[in-house]
Every structure is written in structure tokens, then in C-alpha cells.
XYZ file of N, CA, C and O in Angstrom:
660
model
N 127.092 40.565 51.831
C 125.985 40.045 52.459
C 125.977 39.418 53.346
O 127.252 38.250 53.080
N 125.774 39.390 54.973
C 126.608 38.810 55.936
C 125.403 37.707 56.060
O 124.120 36.990 54.871
N 125.763 36.699 56.879
C 125.605 34.980 55.828
C 125.107 34.537 58.064
O 125.683 35.039 59.432
N 124.169 34.216 58.108
C 123.600 34.049 59.627
C 123.305 32.392 59.407
O 123.099 31.734 58.584
N 124.417 31.357 60.126
C 124.017 29.957 60.476
C 123.563 29.782 60.527
O 124.120 29.695 62.398
N 122.445 28.343 61.758
C 122.123 27.794 62.030
C 122.438 25.559 61.726
O 121.581 25.499 61.423
N 122.987 26.338 63.796
C 123.162 24.758 63.308
C 122.099 23.280 64.172
O 122.425 23.976 65.707
N 121.544 23.124 63.149
C 119.589 21.414 64.444
C 119.488 22.908 64.423
O 119.512 22.204 66.064
N 118.795 23.885 64.474
C 117.583 24.468 65.652
C 116.992 23.773 65.894
O 116.498 22.603 64.795
N 116.076 23.712 66.467
C 115.254 22.764 67.298
C 114.037 23.474 67.003
O 113.284 22.780 67.040
N 114.069 24.753 67.373
C 112.621 25.886 67.924
C 111.805 25.988 67.000
O 111.869 27.021 66.662
N 110.212 26.033 66.052
C 110.043 26.411 64.830
C 110.262 28.779 65.180
O 110.345 29.559 64.113
N 109.513 28.256 66.671
C 109.699 29.848 66.601
C 110.833 30.362 66.229
O 111.089 31.958 65.769
N 112.146 29.882 66.906
C 113.108 31.301 66.426
C 113.833 31.229 65.278
O 114.465 32.316 65.196
N 113.566 29.924 64.532
C 114.439 29.846 63.391
C 113.764 30.863 63.121
O 113.863 32.289 61.295
N 111.966 30.899 62.156
C 111.146 31.933 61.949
C 111.117 33.227 62.573
O 111.564 34.262 61.329
N 111.720 33.468 63.921
C 112.022 35.808 63.690
C 113.393 36.079 63.311
O 113.417 36.289 63.121
N 113.853 34.849 63.650
C 115.917 34.709 62.907
C 115.475 34.699 61.017
O 116.320 36.192 60.942
N 114.606 34.206 60.734
C 114.251 34.232 60.156
C 113.513 35.491 59.124
O 114.179 36.639 58.883
N 112.640 35.955 59.669
C 112.972 37.081 59.819
C 113.245 38.652 60.067
O 113.484 39.574 59.117
N 113.853 38.545 60.845
C 115.253 38.747 61.126
C 116.290 39.474 59.609
O 117.362 40.082 59.811
N 116.352 38.687 59.553
C 117.653 37.612 58.794
C 116.914 39.415 57.317
O 117.545 39.500 56.446
N 115.828 38.165 57.326
C 114.947 39.892 55.657
C 115.301 40.595 55.942
O 115.464 41.602 55.068
N 115.208 41.584 57.518
C 115.327 43.124 57.789
C 116.928 43.531 57.633
O 116.866 44.761 57.763
N 117.244 42.485 57.625
C 119.149 42.986 57.208
C 119.016 43.132 56.115
O 120.605 43.105 56.383
N 118.719 41.745 55.226
C 119.780 41.890 54.187
C 120.452 40.748 54.203
O 122.016 40.891 53.451
N 120.346 39.867 55.231
C 121.567 38.521 55.562
C 120.828 36.978 54.864
O 119.567 37.640 54.818
N 121.877 36.532 54.326
C 121.207 34.819 53.692
C 120.834 33.967 55.477
O 122.011 34.283 56.433
N 120.210 33.154 54.568
C 119.628 32.135 56.112
C 119.967 31.273 56.125
O 119.747 30.535 54.741
N 121.103 30.141 56.544
C 121.934 28.782 56.190
C 121.070 27.822 57.794
O 121.321 28.078 59.083
N 120.653 26.839 57.367
C 120.399 25.744 58.246
C 120.659 24.676 57.800
O 120.798 23.838 56.863
N 121.184 24.159 58.723
C 121.997 22.657 58.371
C 121.655 22.069 59.673
O 121.302 22.056 60.938
N 121.280 20.773 58.634
C 119.924 19.197 59.011
C 121.008 18.627 60.507
O 121.740 19.411 60.584
N 120.391 18.370 61.511
C 118.878 17.881 61.087
C 118.227 19.274 62.016
O 118.817 19.799 63.345
N 116.386 19.285 61.711
C 116.473 20.249 62.289
C 114.948 19.790 63.144
O 114.738 19.073 62.656
N 114.599 20.395 64.128
C 114.719 20.083 65.084
C 112.167 20.518 64.505
O 111.673 19.822 65.817
N 111.764 20.687 62.858
C 111.461 20.496 62.990
C 111.698 21.008 61.623
O 111.913 20.428 60.858
N 110.145 20.615 60.134
C 109.728 20.534 58.808
C 109.612 21.892 58.811
O 109.238 23.506 59.325
N 110.678 22.164 58.026
C 110.457 23.385 57.246
C 109.471 24.475 56.725
O 108.680 25.475 57.383
N 107.878 22.937 56.309
C 106.357 23.805 56.427
C 106.260 24.275 57.064
O 104.503 24.756 57.313
N 106.614 24.000 58.483
C 105.871 24.171 59.581
C 104.513 25.311 59.726
O 105.521 26.600 59.852
N 104.104 25.661 60.542
C 103.142 26.256 60.994
C 103.290 27.258 61.144
O 104.280 28.114 61.677
N 104.901 26.670 63.063
C 105.231 27.384 63.686
C 106.024 28.617 63.576
O 106.296 29.453 63.581
N 106.567 27.969 62.153
C 107.847 29.291 61.976
C 107.401 29.858 61.000
O 108.068 30.615 59.913
N 106.150 29.522 59.727
C 105.785 30.669 58.994
C 105.636 31.703 59.812
O 105.069 33.481 59.532
N 104.559 31.758 61.118
C 104.047 32.171 61.366
C 104.842 33.061 62.414
O 104.511 33.725 62.680
N 106.531 32.933 62.878
C 107.179 33.432 63.295
C 107.528 34.298 62.814
O 108.154 35.383 63.134
N 107.911 34.199 60.995
C 108.568 34.659 60.035
C 107.874 36.160 59.824
O 108.319 36.342 58.816
N 106.172 35.342 59.610
C 104.962 36.366 59.028
C 105.436 36.182 57.811
O 105.565 35.102 56.895
N 104.669 37.041 57.365
C 105.696 37.567 55.992
C 106.232 37.695 54.399
O 106.803 37.958 53.831
N 107.021 37.266 55.968
C 108.840 37.694 54.930
C 109.297 36.920 54.622
O 109.953 36.509 54.330
N 108.777 34.954 55.607
C 109.865 33.976 54.294
C 109.594 33.418 53.190
O 110.837 33.151 52.659
N 109.408 33.657 52.874
C 108.457 34.405 51.006
C 110.435 34.651 50.443
O 110.579 35.323 48.865
N 110.968 36.177 51.361
C 111.610 36.774 50.364
C 112.571 36.220 50.752
O 114.027 37.394 51.275
N 112.728 35.623 51.910
C 113.824 34.901 52.467
C 115.450 34.351 51.559
O 114.729 33.493 50.998
N 116.482 34.077 51.488
C 117.826 34.109 50.796
C 117.717 32.240 52.445
O 119.084 32.670 52.732
N 117.130 31.504 51.532
C 117.727 30.330 52.518
C 117.577 29.229 52.061
O 117.621 28.709 50.465
N 119.212 28.468 52.477
C 119.598 27.211 52.447
C 119.909 26.119 53.554
O 120.428 26.481 54.847
N 119.138 25.360 52.789
C 119.224 23.310 53.495
C 120.743 23.427 53.415
O 120.927 22.422 52.480
N 121.088 22.765 54.405
C 122.842 21.311 53.683
C 121.920 20.147 55.297
O 121.164 20.826 56.231
N 121.921 19.069 55.135
C 122.527 18.191 55.211
C 123.530 17.892 56.746
O 123.004 16.754 57.620
N 124.490 18.647 56.596
C 125.350 18.362 58.285
C 126.131 19.406 57.423
O 126.395 20.186 56.504
N 127.813 19.614 58.183
C 127.904 19.859 58.880
C 128.475 20.666 57.920
O 129.514 21.701 56.688
N 129.690 19.289 57.474
C 130.979 18.707 56.262
C 130.626 19.468 54.238
O 130.219 19.987 53.747
N 128.325 18.889 54.795
C 127.938 19.701 53.319
C 128.764 20.642 53.303
O 127.349 22.048 52.120
N 127.919 21.761 53.962
C 128.070 23.500 54.584
C 129.079 23.799 53.939
O 129.363 24.438 52.868
N 130.363 23.566 54.926
C 131.826 24.090 53.958
C 131.933 23.770 53.518
O 132.326 24.139 52.640
N 131.632 22.100 52.211
C 132.420 21.962 51.086
C 130.695 22.787 50.431
O 132.274 22.584 49.138
N 129.642 24.179 50.542
C 129.748 24.605 49.357
C 129.261 25.764 50.163
O 129.041 26.339 48.756
N 129.714 26.043 51.166
C 129.986 27.642 51.372
C 132.170 27.390 51.144
O 133.099 27.948 52.069
N 132.979 26.842 51.120
C 134.734 26.445 50.182
C 135.088 28.499 50.674
O 134.640 29.471 49.894
N 136.154 27.958 51.636
C 136.876 29.922 51.802
C 135.846 30.556 53.157
O 136.305 32.033 52.953
N 134.197 30.325 53.486
C 133.860 31.134 53.979
C 134.612 31.229 55.148
O 135.506 30.560 56.195
N 134.223 32.692 55.982
C 135.211 33.285 56.994
C 134.158 32.628 58.307
O 132.947 33.344 57.879
N 134.347 32.116 59.014
C 133.377 31.433 59.853
C 133.029 32.097 61.881
O 134.634 32.308 62.229
N 132.112 33.258 61.371
C 132.530 33.640 63.424
C 132.264 32.198 63.809
O 130.829 32.461 63.318
N 131.985 31.933 64.356
C 130.982 31.006 66.206
C 130.785 31.020 67.184
O 131.534 31.827 68.158
N 129.371 31.113 67.595
C 129.577 32.190 68.561
C 128.739 31.128 69.617
O 127.481 30.580 69.023
N 128.933 31.298 71.162
C 128.932 30.295 71.791
C 129.701 30.851 73.014
O 130.952 31.650 72.883
N 129.225 29.921 73.909
C 129.603 31.133 75.403
C 130.602 30.779 75.698
O 131.127 30.914 77.286
N 131.001 29.272 74.624
C 132.671 29.259 75.635
C 133.646 30.141 74.589
O 135.399 29.809 74.786
N 133.591 30.601 74.308
C 134.685 31.487 73.236
C 135.590 32.597 74.830
O 135.177 32.380 75.713
N 136.139 32.895 73.932
C 137.021 33.947 75.446
C 136.994 35.096 74.428
O 136.693 36.507 75.183
N 136.534 35.606 73.361
C 136.848 36.450 72.698
C 135.611 37.743 72.512
O 134.357 36.321 72.481
N 134.457 38.926 73.041
C 133.625 38.535 73.046
C 132.969 39.112 71.406
O 134.119 39.485 70.916
N 131.767 39.254 70.755
C 131.494 38.858 69.469
C 131.963 41.542 68.592
O 132.242 41.164 68.152
N 131.850 41.654 69.814
C 133.002 43.098 69.447
C 134.145 43.824 69.906
O 134.512 44.721 69.058
N 134.643 42.263 69.326
C 135.915 42.447 69.679
C 136.213 41.959 68.434
O 137.741 42.077 68.069
N 135.957 41.289 67.050
C 136.402 41.405 65.974
C 135.571 42.317 64.509
O 134.684 43.418 65.245
N 136.289 41.786 63.668
C 135.826 42.786 63.259
C 135.332 42.319 61.864
O 135.731 40.885 61.398
N 133.886 42.268 62.128
C 133.071 41.176 60.967
C 133.127 41.257 59.381
O 132.429 42.836 59.169
N 133.942 41.510 58.823
C 133.690 41.355 57.185
C 132.406 41.219 56.689
O 131.260 40.945 56.708
N 131.739 42.386 55.272
C 130.892 42.448 55.294
C 130.008 41.044 54.272
O 128.790 40.254 54.390
N 130.872 39.791 54.526
C 130.642 38.781 54.067
C 130.788 37.922 54.926
O 130.439 36.739 54.282
N 130.597 37.773 56.193
C 130.824 37.021 56.957
C 129.687 36.430 57.202
O 128.334 36.862 56.882
N 130.043 34.773 57.386
C 128.685 34.049 58.717
C 129.784 33.532 59.793
O 130.360 34.115 60.527
N 128.428 34.061 59.975
C 128.307 33.407 61.733
C 127.246 32.980 62.180
O 126.341 32.502 61.709
N 127.767 31.975 62.969
C 127.256 30.579 63.425
C 126.703 29.884 64.680
O 127.499 30.746 65.816
N 125.054 29.681 64.652
C 125.042 29.705 65.877
C 124.154 28.425 66.601
O 123.856 27.806 65.230
N 124.907 28.237 67.655
C 124.247 25.791 67.661
C 122.482 26.365 67.696
O 122.297 27.314 68.403
N 122.475 25.056 68.342
C 120.742 24.644 68.718
C 121.139 25.184 69.769
O 122.159 25.301 71.245
N 119.572 25.321 70.769
C 118.971 25.995 71.025
C 119.128 24.686 71.653
O 119.464 26.256 74.160
N 119.499 23.849 72.443
C 119.351 22.875 73.380
C 120.863 22.939 74.253
O 121.300 22.038 75.610
N 121.428 22.997 73.314
C 123.697 22.542 74.058
C 124.608 23.303 72.892
O 125.948 22.825 73.401
N 124.166 24.114 71.955
C 124.964 25.451 71.271
C 125.801 24.551 69.725
O 125.663 23.167 69.911
N 126.858 25.228 69.743
C 127.935 24.611 69.382
C 128.245 23.201 69.192
O 129.137 23.521 70.699
N 128.343 22.157 68.886
C 129.403 21.192 69.008
C 130.996 21.148 69.110
O 130.970 21.798 69.050
N 131.503 20.381 71.071
C 133.512 21.389 71.201
C 133.341 20.988 69.634
O 134.672 20.981 69.697
N 133.345 19.891 69.742
C 134.511 19.352 68.276
C 135.097 20.031 67.103
O 135.074 19.909 65.816
N 133.416 21.015 67.186
C 133.092 21.235 65.600
C 134.579 23.278 66.456
O 135.074 23.494 65.737
N 134.048 23.771 68.006
C 134.729 24.637 68.089
C 135.801 24.934 68.280
O 135.981 25.326 67.899
N 136.906 23.641 68.430
C 138.276 23.536 68.545
C 138.353 23.765 66.803
O 140.150 24.150 68.119
N 138.235 23.443 66.130
C 138.944 24.197 65.045
C 139.314 25.589 64.605
O 138.991 26.289 63.262
N 137.753 26.896 64.972
C 136.935 27.833 65.970
C 137.763 28.770 65.855
O 137.405 29.831 66.502
N 138.272 28.013 67.442
C 138.932 28.631 68.694
C 139.387 30.743 68.488
O 139.570 31.127 68.594
N 139.851 30.995 67.045
C 140.441 32.074 67.189
C 138.710 33.071 66.330
O 138.983 33.907 66.615
N 137.787 32.389 65.734
C 137.127 33.299 65.177
C 135.650 32.665 66.502
O 134.022 33.225 65.958
N 135.149 32.139 67.659
C 135.361 32.213 67.875
C 134.641 33.394 68.914
O 135.778 33.453 68.759
N 133.046 33.215 69.302
C 133.241 35.409 70.348
C 132.201 34.520 70.507
O 131.444 33.769 71.392
N 132.270 35.976 71.825
C 130.786 35.176 73.845
C 129.789 37.110 73.273
O 129.893 37.912 72.951
N 129.112 37.330 73.796
C 127.910 37.185 74.666
C 128.293 37.557 75.525
O 127.995 36.852 76.226
N 128.792 38.676 76.267
C 128.710 38.634 78.245
C 127.338 38.786 78.041
O 126.166 39.084 77.950
N 127.457 37.985 79.489
C 126.063 38.139 80.207
C 126.787 37.548 81.813
O 127.982 37.371 82.024
N 126.014 37.683 82.533
C 125.997 37.431 83.611
C 126.021 35.549 84.537
O 125.687 34.920 83.784
N 127.227 35.052 85.174
C 128.132 33.893 85.204
C 126.737 32.553 85.454
O 126.942 31.661 84.812
N 125.906 33.254 85.928
C 124.343 32.315 86.466
C 123.359 31.382 85.002
O 123.258 31.024 85.714
N 123.683 32.414 84.202
C 122.740 32.273 82.585
C 123.672 31.778 81.952
O 125.053 32.254 81.226
N 123.092 30.317 81.005
C 122.844 29.821 80.453
C 123.566 30.269 79.163
O 124.445 30.830 78.647
N 122.328 31.018 78.755
C 122.678 32.071 77.684
C 121.274 32.667 77.390
O 120.553 32.524 78.290
N 121.301 33.114 75.546
C 120.359 34.499 75.835
C 118.693 33.645 75.090
O 120.423 32.489 74.664
N 118.233 33.138 74.806
C 117.531 33.116 73.372
C 117.929 33.057 72.471
O 118.717 34.152 71.561
N 118.222 32.364 71.029
C 118.437 31.540 69.757
C 118.495 33.112 69.353
O 118.621 33.641 68.811
N 116.596 33.769 69.014
C 117.099 34.336 67.915
C 117.892 35.930 69.188
O 117.533 37.142 67.631
N 117.485 36.635 70.202
C 117.740 37.968 70.012
C 119.626 37.541 69.775
O 119.884 38.408 69.912
N 119.707 36.673 71.200
C 121.787 36.168 70.375
C 121.811 36.365 69.237
O 122.423 37.573 68.260
N 120.548 35.758 68.247
C 121.810 36.089 66.396
C 121.251 38.108 66.486
O 121.593 38.427 65.880
N 120.687 38.577 67.112
C 120.066 40.163 66.412
C 121.449 40.482 66.740
O 121.634 41.027 66.742
N 121.507 40.548 67.787
C 122.426 41.024 69.171
C 124.026 41.419 67.595
O 125.151 42.060 67.100
N 124.414 40.233 67.223
C 126.439 40.058 66.925
C 125.185 40.343 65.237
O 126.599 41.268 64.595
N 124.787 40.328 64.894
C 124.809 40.369 63.274
C 123.853 42.331 62.940
O 124.309 42.272 61.643
N 123.289 42.362 64.044
C 123.609 43.657 63.901
C 124.897 45.096 64.274
O 124.546 46.057 64.043
N 125.424 44.521 64.742
C 126.282 44.414 65.116
C 127.762 44.068 64.201
O 128.442 45.323 63.818
N 128.269 42.739 63.599
C 128.630 43.560 61.899
C 127.380 43.987 61.340
O 128.984 44.650 60.607
N 126.162 44.825 61.431
C 126.320 45.915 60.497
C 126.599 47.374 60.849
O 127.009 47.575 59.669
N 126.792 47.416 62.009
C 127.147 48.726 62.511
C 129.011 48.432 61.632
O 129.147 49.918 61.698
N 129.755 47.721 62.094
C 130.535 47.573 61.023
C 130.747 47.815 60.285
O 132.208 48.207 60.087
N 130.066 47.550 59.634
C 129.829 47.907 58.223
C 128.950 49.409 57.565
O 129.315 49.169 56.342
N 128.639 49.768 58.036
C 128.389 51.137 58.058
C 126.638 50.403 57.271
O 126.140 51.606 56.400
N 126.311 49.521 58.367
C 124.551 49.087 57.689
C 124.217 49.554 56.291
O 123.576 50.115 55.924
N 124.661 48.638 55.368
C 124.951 48.513 54.049
C 123.436 48.045 53.376
O 123.542 47.762 54.076
N 123.326 49.113 51.870
C 121.834 49.432 51.696
C 120.603 49.543 53.225
O 119.786 49.375 52.177
N 121.170 49.993 54.224
C 119.753 49.795 55.030
C 118.975 50.550 55.796
O 120.295 51.868 55.315
N 117.624 51.221 54.925
C 117.395 52.075 55.651
C 118.107 52.186 56.908
O 116.934 51.682 57.855
N 118.310 53.648 57.555
C 118.827 54.889 57.839
C 117.728 55.483 59.175
O 118.182 55.801 60.087
N 117.115 56.172 58.435
C 116.410 56.134 58.861
C 114.827 56.569 58.476
O 114.186 56.628 57.447
N 113.529 57.498 59.809
C 112.174 56.851 59.331
C 111.933 57.823 59.275
O 112.632 59.391 59.574
N 110.814 58.196 58.935
C 109.824 59.041 58.799
C 108.423 59.611 58.619
O 106.983 58.684 58.886
N 108.439 60.546 60.210
C 106.637 60.853 60.961
C 106.418 61.310 59.491
O 105.798 62.587 58.723
N 104.155 61.203 59.807
C 104.071 61.548 58.361
C 103.339 62.648 59.279
O 102.585 62.733 58.665
N 102.832 62.976 60.417
C 101.938 64.160 61.037
C 102.938 64.687 61.274
O 102.331 66.070 61.960
N 103.682 64.811 62.126
C 104.970 65.449 62.468
C 106.493 65.992 61.753
O 106.945 64.700 60.679
N 106.576 66.461 61.870
C 107.679 66.909 60.827
C 108.810 67.473 62.020
O 108.302 67.602 63.269
N 109.895 66.999 62.085
C 111.498 66.552 63.131
C 111.464 68.108 63.245
O 112.129 68.330 64.308
N 111.684 68.645 62.089
C 112.054 70.614 62.004
C 111.248 71.150 62.533
O 111.681 72.924 63.152
N 110.848 70.625 63.315
C 109.260 72.068 63.988
C 110.335 72.517 65.725
O 111.139 71.582 65.627
């Protein structure tokens, strides 16, 4: 199972949206405090809709607590400061993919220890970053694609029309 890690997320609607994406993708969500909101906040629940109770979510008091409770985790750091693209790595099926807070990203004092597993989403140079929820969806679904979408429904079904017509 893939793992999404949010380091000090600030905007409840982003975290709610990411929670919903994690439920749809079968991923776990890890939240590293301090959070910019309360877990029970209305905006968080609204963005996660009725999926929040289905979410496998764990909260940690800080990054050191996260590391202590997930020993040996292979952590990819999604950051605009990385040299490798997210498509340049092969994500393990139990990888941890960490994203930083909306206003500042992942602190450089953490990134220096993860130079080899830091990844970026390419974009025009004059753009600071993408929305956090969009970034998570892009990288998470690439990791799922690389692992052949384990356990996910890959084909839909039209009720009124047949594809075989």
C-alpha cells in the first residue's frame, strides 16, 4: 500500500481533498504536525466528503516521531528543489511520498538527507508550485501506474449503452 505524507499541511480543504484521493487510490495518509487546522474542521470534512471515515490516517507530533514509527520506510520527497523528475524513479508498492506545507514546502534541513529520493513535477520556471492536492494526485497515480494499479477497478461500465455496439 502506498503512503502519502503531508508535512505540516496548512489548508484544510487541500488535506480533505488529498484524503479523498487516498481513499480512492487505496493509499494511507500520514499527517505531520503542526497542522494549520483541527482534524474535525468542517472544511476538511467537506473536501473529503463522506470518504473521511474510510481513510487510513495517522498523525505524528513531528518528523522525528514519523521516522520512529515508520522505521526503514523508503521516503520520496516531492519538492521543487529536486533534480530528478517524479517519472525518473521506480516507486515501490509500499513507498512513502512526502509533500511539504503549502506556503514553504519541505524544510531544507530535512531535504539534505534525502537528495537521492527527492523528486519534482516539471513546470515552467516562473511558476512557484502547483496546488498541493494536484501535486499529490499526479505523483500518487504515477506510483500506482508503475505498480499496475494494484486492487483498483480499471474499467467502468455504461448502463445504457454497450461498448460492443
